[in-house]
Structure formats: structure tokens, C-alpha cells
């Protein structure tokens, strides 16, 4: 079992930046990749970014590509999401996730952290 705890959400003006972090604990040796999803009110959960455990491979959703950067410190079991040039449409609850298998659904989720971007 993997436990995930997010931090770093908050309120920011459009054009600003925020950095989210997620610390993994428990059976971290089972993790092959980690990612971030987000869910805005009334919308489906959306994939934001994924990174392999080694950090060698990344994937970004089209809505954030070029503005967000995902990184991992596997010595500290921590994944981060640097969010730049934030837009009001980035407002959502952001969830950290962990994958035991690549190209499969996440097997663990964090509790979520709110990001609000004001116009």
C-alpha cells in the first residue's frame, strides 16, 4: 500500500506560479510512475502530467504542456509539479497519483489540494 500526501496548493492570480509537492510512503518499491490529475467542479478528472520513477520519461496533458513541469526525486519519494503562467481555467483540485504498472490506471491517490487562480 502506498500513501500519498500533497502540499502546496493555494490562491494565485492569473499569470502567477505555484508548486505542488507529493510525498509517497509505504510500499514505494512498487511504484513505476507518478502523476498529477485535476478535477474542476462539474468536470471529469483530467490527467495533467505523468513521470516515470527514474524521471527519464514524462507526459503532459495538452492543456498544460509548455506551462507545467513535473519532476521527481526518487531518493525522497517525492514528485513535484511546477505550474507557471497559471490561468483561471487551471482552477481545480489537484490529485497526486502513483502507478504500479505503466499504461495502467493509478493504484494510489492522494487526498487532493485546491488550486484557485483568480482573474
PDB file of C-alpha atoms in Angstrom:
ATOM      1  CA  UNK A   1       0.000   0.000   0.000  1.00  0.00           C
ATOM      2  CA  UNK A   2       1.246   3.452  -0.964  1.00  0.00           C
ATOM      3  CA  UNK A   3       0.190   6.599   0.839  1.00  0.00           C
ATOM      4  CA  UNK A   4       0.377   9.962  -0.922  1.00  0.00           C
ATOM      5  CA  UNK A   5       0.224  13.398   0.687  1.00  0.00           C
ATOM      6  CA  UNK A   6       0.029  16.555  -1.401  1.00  0.00           C
ATOM      7  CA  UNK A   7       1.030  20.068  -0.399  1.00  0.00           C
ATOM      8  CA  UNK A   8       1.456  23.463  -1.981  1.00  0.00           C
ATOM      9  CA  UNK A   9      -1.979  24.418  -3.250  1.00  0.00           C
ATOM     10  CA  UNK A  10      -3.466  27.845  -2.738  1.00  0.00           C
ATOM     11  CA  UNK A  11      -4.764  31.009  -4.332  1.00  0.00           C
ATOM     12  CA  UNK A  12      -2.815  32.817  -7.026  1.00  0.00           C
ATOM     13  CA  UNK A  13      -3.537  35.483  -9.611  1.00  0.00           C
ATOM     14  CA  UNK A  14      -3.627  34.665 -13.292  1.00  0.00           C
ATOM     15  CA  UNK A  15      -0.134  34.627 -14.737  1.00  0.00           C
ATOM     16  CA  UNK A  16       1.379  33.551 -11.438  1.00  0.00           C
ATOM     17  CA  UNK A  17       3.070  30.342 -10.360  1.00  0.00           C
ATOM     18  CA  UNK A  18       2.569  27.606  -7.809  1.00  0.00           C
ATOM     19  CA  UNK A  19       4.498  24.477  -6.946  1.00  0.00           C
ATOM     20  CA  UNK A  20       2.777  21.328  -5.754  1.00  0.00           C
ATOM     21  CA  UNK A  21       4.568  18.507  -3.998  1.00  0.00           C
ATOM     22  CA  UNK A  22       3.545  14.964  -3.196  1.00  0.00           C
ATOM     23  CA  UNK A  23       5.308  12.701  -0.733  1.00  0.00           C
ATOM     24  CA  UNK A  24       4.917   8.951  -1.084  1.00  0.00           C
ATOM     25  CA  UNK A  25       5.291   6.491   1.777  1.00  0.00           C
ATOM     26  CA  UNK A  26       4.602   2.847   2.410  1.00  0.00           C
ATOM     27  CA  UNK A  27       5.323   0.305  -0.337  1.00  0.00           C
ATOM     28  CA  UNK A  28       7.170   2.780  -2.557  1.00  0.00           C
ATOM     29  CA  UNK A  29       9.218  -0.005  -4.153  1.00  0.00           C
ATOM     30  CA  UNK A  30       6.076  -0.940  -6.101  1.00  0.00           C
ATOM     31  CA  UNK A  31       5.832   2.464  -7.804  1.00  0.00           C
ATOM     32  CA  UNK A  32       6.725   2.644 -11.511  1.00  0.00           C
ATOM     33  CA  UNK A  33       5.434   6.125 -12.213  1.00  0.00           C
ATOM     34  CA  UNK A  34       3.730   9.058 -10.532  1.00  0.00           C
ATOM     35  CA  UNK A  35       1.386  11.654 -11.848  1.00  0.00           C
ATOM     36  CA  UNK A  36      -0.967  14.527 -11.254  1.00  0.00           C
ATOM     37  CA  UNK A  37      -4.627  14.743 -12.144  1.00  0.00           C
ATOM     38  CA  UNK A  38      -7.049  17.580 -11.582  1.00  0.00           C
ATOM     39  CA  UNK A  39     -10.799  17.919 -11.273  1.00  0.00           C
ATOM     40  CA  UNK A  40     -12.738  21.141 -11.610  1.00  0.00           C
ATOM     41  CA  UNK A  41     -16.320  21.483 -10.344  1.00  0.00           C
ATOM     42  CA  UNK A  42     -18.745  19.770 -12.697  1.00  0.00           C
ATOM     43  CA  UNK A  43     -15.981  18.306 -14.822  1.00  0.00           C
ATOM     44  CA  UNK A  44     -14.352  14.907 -15.132  1.00  0.00           C
ATOM     45  CA  UNK A  45     -10.964  14.191 -13.610  1.00  0.00           C
ATOM     46  CA  UNK A  46      -8.257  15.171 -16.101  1.00  0.00           C
ATOM     47  CA  UNK A  47      -4.707  13.893 -16.495  1.00  0.00           C
ATOM     48  CA  UNK A  48      -2.203  16.718 -16.016  1.00  0.00           C
ATOM     49  CA  UNK A  49       1.208  15.044 -16.134  1.00  0.00           C
ATOM     50  CA  UNK A  50       2.965  11.733 -15.530  1.00  0.00           C
ATOM     51  CA  UNK A  51       6.609  10.917 -14.879  1.00  0.00           C
ATOM     52  CA  UNK A  52       8.424   7.613 -14.758  1.00  0.00           C
ATOM     53  CA  UNK A  53      10.050   6.673 -11.473  1.00  0.00           C
ATOM     54  CA  UNK A  54      13.519   7.234 -12.949  1.00  0.00           C
ATOM     55  CA  UNK A  55      12.481  10.632 -14.235  1.00  0.00           C
ATOM     56  CA  UNK A  56      13.523   9.740 -17.780  1.00  0.00           C
ATOM     57  CA  UNK A  57      10.054   9.901 -19.306  1.00  0.00           C
ATOM     58  CA  UNK A  58       7.288  12.449 -18.928  1.00  0.00           C
ATOM     59  CA  UNK A  59       3.866  13.082 -20.407  1.00  0.00           C
ATOM     60  CA  UNK A  60       1.785  16.253 -20.256  1.00  0.00           C
ATOM     61  CA  UNK A  61      -1.836  16.919 -20.995  1.00  0.00           C
ATOM     62  CA  UNK A  62      -2.433  19.297 -23.878  1.00  0.00           C
ATOM     63  CA  UNK A  63      -3.932  21.973 -21.627  1.00  0.00           C
ATOM     64  CA  UNK A  64      -0.765  22.360 -19.557  1.00  0.00           C
ATOM     65  CA  UNK A  65       2.047  21.474 -21.939  1.00  0.00           C
ATOM     66  CA  UNK A  66       4.658  24.205 -22.016  1.00  0.00           C
ATOM     67  CA  UNK A  67       3.438  25.772 -18.756  1.00  0.00           C
ATOM     68  CA  UNK A  68       3.724  22.958 -16.198  1.00  0.00           C
ATOM     69  CA  UNK A  69       6.765  20.852 -15.366  1.00  0.00           C
ATOM     70  CA  UNK A  70       6.690  17.568 -13.472  1.00  0.00           C
ATOM     71  CA  UNK A  71       9.778  16.327 -11.656  1.00  0.00           C
ATOM     72  CA  UNK A  72      10.664  13.518  -9.289  1.00  0.00           C
ATOM     73  CA  UNK A  73      13.153  12.937  -6.520  1.00  0.00           C
ATOM     74  CA  UNK A  74      13.047   9.200  -6.077  1.00  0.00           C
ATOM     75  CA  UNK A  75      15.596   9.354  -3.258  1.00  0.00           C
ATOM     76  CA  UNK A  76      12.989  11.269  -1.263  1.00  0.00           C
ATOM     77  CA  UNK A  77       9.932   9.584  -2.833  1.00  0.00           C
ATOM     78  CA  UNK A  78       8.618  12.992  -3.840  1.00  0.00           C
ATOM     79  CA  UNK A  79       7.056  14.234  -7.061  1.00  0.00           C
ATOM     80  CA  UNK A  80       6.542  17.917  -7.783  1.00  0.00           C
ATOM     81  CA  UNK A  81       4.516  19.944 -10.246  1.00  0.00           C
ATOM     82  CA  UNK A  82       5.775  23.417 -11.119  1.00  0.00           C
ATOM     83  CA  UNK A  83       2.881  25.406 -12.544  1.00  0.00           C
ATOM     84  CA  UNK A  84       3.691  28.623 -14.398  1.00  0.00           C
ATOM     85  CA  UNK A  85       1.582  31.123 -16.305  1.00  0.00           C
ATOM     86  CA  UNK A  86      -1.490  29.935 -14.459  1.00  0.00           C
ATOM     87  CA  UNK A  87      -4.907  30.606 -15.942  1.00  0.00           C
ATOM     88  CA  UNK A  88      -8.344  30.747 -14.276  1.00  0.00           C
ATOM     89  CA  UNK A  89      -9.204  27.509 -16.088  1.00  0.00           C
ATOM     90  CA  UNK A  90      -6.429  25.774 -14.137  1.00  0.00           C
ATOM     91  CA  UNK A  91      -8.590  26.125 -11.031  1.00  0.00           C
ATOM     92  CA  UNK A  92      -9.270  22.642  -9.707  1.00  0.00           C
ATOM     93  CA  UNK A  93      -8.469  20.131  -7.011  1.00  0.00           C
ATOM     94  CA  UNK A  94      -5.146  18.559  -7.917  1.00  0.00           C
ATOM     95  CA  UNK A  95      -4.558  14.913  -7.033  1.00  0.00           C
ATOM     96  CA  UNK A  96      -1.274  13.070  -6.825  1.00  0.00           C
ATOM     97  CA  UNK A  97      -1.288   9.502  -8.115  1.00  0.00           C
ATOM     98  CA  UNK A  98       1.018   6.504  -8.169  1.00  0.00           C
ATOM     99  CA  UNK A  99       1.196   3.754 -10.775  1.00  0.00           C
ATOM    100  CA  UNK A 100       2.381   0.221 -10.192  1.00  0.00           C
ATOM    101  CA  UNK A 101       2.204  -0.539 -13.900  1.00  0.00           C
ATOM    102  CA  UNK A 102       2.955   1.759 -16.817  1.00  0.00           C
ATOM    103  CA  UNK A 103      -0.032   2.393 -19.128  1.00  0.00           C
ATOM    104  CA  UNK A 104      -2.418   1.242 -16.414  1.00  0.00           C
ATOM    105  CA  UNK A 105      -4.688   3.178 -14.087  1.00  0.00           C
ATOM    106  CA  UNK A 106      -3.205   4.663 -10.921  1.00  0.00           C
ATOM    107  CA  UNK A 107      -3.318   2.377  -7.905  1.00  0.00           C
ATOM    108  CA  UNK A 108      -2.965   5.059  -5.232  1.00  0.00           C
ATOM    109  CA  UNK A 109      -4.332   8.576  -4.817  1.00  0.00           C
ATOM    110  CA  UNK A 110      -3.669  11.497  -2.549  1.00  0.00           C
ATOM    111  CA  UNK A 111      -6.412  13.445  -0.828  1.00  0.00           C
ATOM    112  CA  UNK A 112      -6.139  16.394  -3.200  1.00  0.00           C
ATOM    113  CA  UNK A 113      -5.078  20.006  -2.860  1.00  0.00           C
ATOM    114  CA  UNK A 114      -7.055  23.021  -4.050  1.00  0.00           C
ATOM    115  CA  UNK A 115      -5.561  25.374  -6.616  1.00  0.00           C
ATOM    116  CA  UNK A 116      -7.515  28.547  -7.317  1.00  0.00           C
ATOM    117  CA  UNK A 117      -6.454  31.014  -9.994  1.00  0.00           C
ATOM    118  CA  UNK A 118      -8.161  34.388  -9.916  1.00  0.00           C
ATOM    119  CA  UNK A 119      -8.594  36.548 -12.992  1.00  0.00           C
TER     120      UNK A 119
END
